[in-house]
mmCIF file of C-alpha atoms in Angstrom:
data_model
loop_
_atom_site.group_PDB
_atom_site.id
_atom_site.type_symbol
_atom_site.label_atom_id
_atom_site.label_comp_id
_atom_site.label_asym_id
_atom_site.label_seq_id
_atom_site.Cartn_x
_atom_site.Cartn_y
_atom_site.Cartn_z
ATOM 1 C CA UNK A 1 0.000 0.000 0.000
ATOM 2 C CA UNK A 2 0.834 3.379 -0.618
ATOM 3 C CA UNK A 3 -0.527 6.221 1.205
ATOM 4 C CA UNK A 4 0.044 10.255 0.832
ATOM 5 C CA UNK A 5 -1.155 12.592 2.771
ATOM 6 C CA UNK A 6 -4.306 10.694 4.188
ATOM 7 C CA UNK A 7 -6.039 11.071 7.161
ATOM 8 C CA UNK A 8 -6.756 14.652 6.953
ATOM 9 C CA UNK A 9 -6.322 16.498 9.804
ATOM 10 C CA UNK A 10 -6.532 14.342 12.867
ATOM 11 C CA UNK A 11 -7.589 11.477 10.904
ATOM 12 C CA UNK A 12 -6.295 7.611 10.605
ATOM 13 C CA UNK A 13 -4.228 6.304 8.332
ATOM 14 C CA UNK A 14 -4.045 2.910 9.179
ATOM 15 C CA UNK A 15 -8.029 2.035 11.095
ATOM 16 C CA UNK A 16 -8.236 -0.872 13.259
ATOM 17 C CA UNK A 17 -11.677 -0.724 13.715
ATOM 18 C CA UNK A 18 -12.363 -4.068 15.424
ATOM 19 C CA UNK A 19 -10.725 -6.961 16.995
ATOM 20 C CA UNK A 20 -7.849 -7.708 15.147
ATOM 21 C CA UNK A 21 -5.726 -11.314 15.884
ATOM 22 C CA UNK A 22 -2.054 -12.397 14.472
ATOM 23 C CA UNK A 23 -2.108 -9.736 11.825
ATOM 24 C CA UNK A 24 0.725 -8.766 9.413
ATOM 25 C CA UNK A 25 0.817 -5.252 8.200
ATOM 26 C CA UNK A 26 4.159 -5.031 5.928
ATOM 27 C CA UNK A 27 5.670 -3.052 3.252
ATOM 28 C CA UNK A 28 3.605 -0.228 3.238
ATOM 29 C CA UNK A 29 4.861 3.471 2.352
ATOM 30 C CA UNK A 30 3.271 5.940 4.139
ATOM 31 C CA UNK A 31 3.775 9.531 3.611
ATOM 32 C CA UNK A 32 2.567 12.517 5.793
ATOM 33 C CA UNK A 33 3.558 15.934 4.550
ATOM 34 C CA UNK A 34 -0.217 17.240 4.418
ATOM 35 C CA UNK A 35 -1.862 16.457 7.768
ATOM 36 C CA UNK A 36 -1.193 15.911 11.385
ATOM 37 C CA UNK A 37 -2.407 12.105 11.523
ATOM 38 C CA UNK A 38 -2.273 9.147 13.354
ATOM 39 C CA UNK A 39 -0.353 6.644 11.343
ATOM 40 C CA UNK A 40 -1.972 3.771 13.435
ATOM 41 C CA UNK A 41 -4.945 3.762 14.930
ATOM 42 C CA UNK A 42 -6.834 1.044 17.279
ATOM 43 C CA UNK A 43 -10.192 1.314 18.733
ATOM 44 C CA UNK A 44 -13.302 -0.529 18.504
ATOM 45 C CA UNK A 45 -16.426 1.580 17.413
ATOM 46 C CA UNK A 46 -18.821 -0.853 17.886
ATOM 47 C CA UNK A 47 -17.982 -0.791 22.027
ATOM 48 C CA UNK A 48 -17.398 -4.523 22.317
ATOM 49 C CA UNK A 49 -14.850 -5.452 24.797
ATOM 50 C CA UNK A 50 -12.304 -7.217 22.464
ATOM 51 C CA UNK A 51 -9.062 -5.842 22.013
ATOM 52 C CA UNK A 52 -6.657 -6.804 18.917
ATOM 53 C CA UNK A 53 -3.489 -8.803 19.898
ATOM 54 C CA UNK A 54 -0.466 -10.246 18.043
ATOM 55 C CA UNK A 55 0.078 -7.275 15.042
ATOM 56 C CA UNK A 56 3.203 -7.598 13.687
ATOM 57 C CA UNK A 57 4.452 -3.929 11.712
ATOM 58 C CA UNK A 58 7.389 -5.101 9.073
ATOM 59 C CA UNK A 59 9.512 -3.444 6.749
ATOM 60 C CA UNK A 60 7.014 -0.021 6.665
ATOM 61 C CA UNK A 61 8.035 3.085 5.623
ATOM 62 C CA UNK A 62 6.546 5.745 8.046
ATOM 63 C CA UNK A 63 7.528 9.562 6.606
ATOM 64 C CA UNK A 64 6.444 12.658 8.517
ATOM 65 C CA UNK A 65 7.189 15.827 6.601
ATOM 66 C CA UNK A 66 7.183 19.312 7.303
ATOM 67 C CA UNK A 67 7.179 19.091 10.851
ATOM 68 C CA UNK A 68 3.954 17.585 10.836
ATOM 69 C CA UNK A 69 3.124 15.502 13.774
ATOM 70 C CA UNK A 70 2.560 11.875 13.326
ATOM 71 C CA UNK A 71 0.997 9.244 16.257
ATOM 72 C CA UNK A 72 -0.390 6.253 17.068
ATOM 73 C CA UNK A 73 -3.256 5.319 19.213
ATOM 74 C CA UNK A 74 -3.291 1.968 20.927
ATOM 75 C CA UNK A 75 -6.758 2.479 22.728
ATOM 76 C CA UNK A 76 -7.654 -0.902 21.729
ATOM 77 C CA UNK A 77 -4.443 -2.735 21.826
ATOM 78 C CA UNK A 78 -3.438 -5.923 23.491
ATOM 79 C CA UNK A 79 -0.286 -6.214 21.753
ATOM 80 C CA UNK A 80 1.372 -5.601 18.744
ATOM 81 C CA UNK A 81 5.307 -5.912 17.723
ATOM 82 C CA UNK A 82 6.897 -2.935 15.133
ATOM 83 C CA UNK A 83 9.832 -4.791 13.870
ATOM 84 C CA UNK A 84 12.420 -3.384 11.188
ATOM 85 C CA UNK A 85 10.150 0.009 10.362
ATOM 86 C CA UNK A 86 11.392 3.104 9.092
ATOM 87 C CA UNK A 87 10.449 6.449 11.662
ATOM 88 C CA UNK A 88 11.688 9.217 9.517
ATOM 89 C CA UNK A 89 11.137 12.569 10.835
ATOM 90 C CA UNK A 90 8.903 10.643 13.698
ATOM 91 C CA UNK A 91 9.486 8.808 16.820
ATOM 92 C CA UNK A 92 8.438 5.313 16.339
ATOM 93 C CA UNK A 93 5.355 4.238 19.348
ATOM 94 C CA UNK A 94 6.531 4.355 22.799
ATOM 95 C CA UNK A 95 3.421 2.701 24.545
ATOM 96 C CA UNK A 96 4.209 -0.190 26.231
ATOM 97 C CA UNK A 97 1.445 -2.819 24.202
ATOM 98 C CA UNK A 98 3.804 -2.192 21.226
ATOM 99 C CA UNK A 99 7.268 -3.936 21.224
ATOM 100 C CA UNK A 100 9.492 -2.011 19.095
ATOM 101 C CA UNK A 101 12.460 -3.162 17.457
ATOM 102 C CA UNK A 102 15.378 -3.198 14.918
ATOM 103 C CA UNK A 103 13.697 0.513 14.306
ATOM 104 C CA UNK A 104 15.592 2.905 11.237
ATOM 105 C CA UNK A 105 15.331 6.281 11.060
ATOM 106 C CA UNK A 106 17.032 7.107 7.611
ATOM 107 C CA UNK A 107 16.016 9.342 4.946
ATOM 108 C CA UNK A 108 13.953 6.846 2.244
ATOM 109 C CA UNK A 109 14.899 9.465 -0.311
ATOM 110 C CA UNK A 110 12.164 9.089 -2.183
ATOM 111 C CA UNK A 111 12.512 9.944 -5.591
ATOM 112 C CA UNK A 112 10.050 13.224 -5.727
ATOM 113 C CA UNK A 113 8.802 13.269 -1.448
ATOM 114 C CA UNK A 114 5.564 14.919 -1.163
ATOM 115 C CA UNK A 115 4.145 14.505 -5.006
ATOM 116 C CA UNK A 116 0.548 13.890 -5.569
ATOM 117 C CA UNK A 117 -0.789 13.030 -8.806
ATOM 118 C CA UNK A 118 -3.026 11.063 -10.524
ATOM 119 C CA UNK A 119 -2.755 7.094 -11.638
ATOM 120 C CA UNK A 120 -1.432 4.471 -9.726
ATOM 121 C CA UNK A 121 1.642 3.727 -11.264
ATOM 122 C CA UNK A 122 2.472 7.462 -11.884
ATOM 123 C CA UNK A 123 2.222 7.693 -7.796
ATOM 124 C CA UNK A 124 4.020 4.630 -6.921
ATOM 125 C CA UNK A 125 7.440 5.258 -9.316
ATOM 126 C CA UNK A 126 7.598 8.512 -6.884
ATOM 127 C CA UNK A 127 7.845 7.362 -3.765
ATOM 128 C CA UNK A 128 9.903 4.568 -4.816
ATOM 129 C CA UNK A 129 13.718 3.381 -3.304
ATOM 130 C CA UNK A 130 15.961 2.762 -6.117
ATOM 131 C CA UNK A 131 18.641 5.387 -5.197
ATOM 132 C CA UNK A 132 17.949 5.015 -1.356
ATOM 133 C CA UNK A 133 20.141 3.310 1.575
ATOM 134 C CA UNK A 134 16.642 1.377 2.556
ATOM 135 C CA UNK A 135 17.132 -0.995 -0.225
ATOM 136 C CA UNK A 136 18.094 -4.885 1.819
ATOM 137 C CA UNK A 137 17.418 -3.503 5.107
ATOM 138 C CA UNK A 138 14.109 -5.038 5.896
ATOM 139 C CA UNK A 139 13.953 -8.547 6.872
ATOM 140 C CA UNK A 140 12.089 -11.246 5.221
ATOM 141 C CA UNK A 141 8.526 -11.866 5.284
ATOM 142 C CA UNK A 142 7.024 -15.175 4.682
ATOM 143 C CA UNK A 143 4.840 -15.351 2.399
ATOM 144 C CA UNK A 144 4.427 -11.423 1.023
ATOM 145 C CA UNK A 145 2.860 -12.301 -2.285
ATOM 146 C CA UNK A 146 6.428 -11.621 -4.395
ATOM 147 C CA UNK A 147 6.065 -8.561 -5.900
ATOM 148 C CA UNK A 148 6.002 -4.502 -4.840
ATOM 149 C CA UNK A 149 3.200 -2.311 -5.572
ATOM 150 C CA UNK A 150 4.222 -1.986 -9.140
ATOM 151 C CA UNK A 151 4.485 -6.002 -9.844
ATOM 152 C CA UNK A 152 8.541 -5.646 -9.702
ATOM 153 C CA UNK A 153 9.304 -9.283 -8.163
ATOM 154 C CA UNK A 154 10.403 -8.754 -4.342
ATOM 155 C CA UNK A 155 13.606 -10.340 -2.468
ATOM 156 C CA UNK A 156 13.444 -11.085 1.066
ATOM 157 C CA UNK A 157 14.684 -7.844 2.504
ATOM 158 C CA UNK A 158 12.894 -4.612 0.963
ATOM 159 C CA UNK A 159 11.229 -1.976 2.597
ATOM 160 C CA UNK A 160 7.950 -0.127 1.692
ATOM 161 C CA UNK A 161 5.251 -0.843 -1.034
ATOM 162 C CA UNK A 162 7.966 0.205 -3.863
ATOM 163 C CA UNK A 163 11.325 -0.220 -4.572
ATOM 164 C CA UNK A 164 12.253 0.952 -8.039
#
């Protein structure tokens, strides 16, 4: 997944809504040079009782721009693990229900940061690593379908949802 500049103003970027069990979210990109957001969100609208447990945050790409202020909300959190993310520009979560590790704050250098246009593919070559230091530092993920966001076939150690 790719995502720029969503979640206007206060809004969610990624929206746990419900319980959520042994979950993988991995190799997104998500860019936030618009909007003060919350880059992960967990609650439960419906006002059940069940809490999500055993998310597992892998080889994202988490950009705040601008000085805009990025967060996360584990309202709704048993656990969760963030392990080999990119923080750039952001601290990575500090509450204890997320275990945080192997954490990278480099510059992605994206190829054009904060571009918006239209078309998927047009989108996704912009925000993509080819010239950046990210490329082999994620770790593997078992099976992550084999290709980035553009179909380019994946190895076992990229970061984000594109990587050239």
């Amino acid at each position: 997944n790719l995502s720029v500049n969503d979640g206007k103003d206060g809004g969610m970027v990624i929206d746990v809504t419900s319980s959520c069990y042994d979950s993988q979210i991995y190799n997104n990109t998500i860019y936030c040079g618009k909007y003060d957001v919350r880059a992960v969100n967990f609650v439960n609208y419906d006002g059940g009782s069940n809490e999500s447990k055993n998310t597992v945050f892998t080889n994202n790409i988490f950009y705040a721009d601008n000085g805009k202020k990025v967060t996360f909300n584990f309202n709704r959190l048993e656990s969760a693990t963030f392990n080999h993310n990119v923080f750039f520009n952001m601290y990575p979560p500090s509450d204890p229900k997320a275990k945080v590790s192997g954490s990278i704050t480099e510059d992605p250098k994206f190829k054009q940061a904060g571009a918006t246009g239209n078309g998927l593919e047009a989108m996704a070559k912009k925000y993509a690593l080819s010239n950046s230091g990210l490329l082999n530092k994620g770790v593997a993920v078992s099976n992550n379908g084999g290709k980035d966001l553009l179909g380019n076939k994946l190895g076992g150690n990229i970061m984000g949802a594109v990587f050239k």
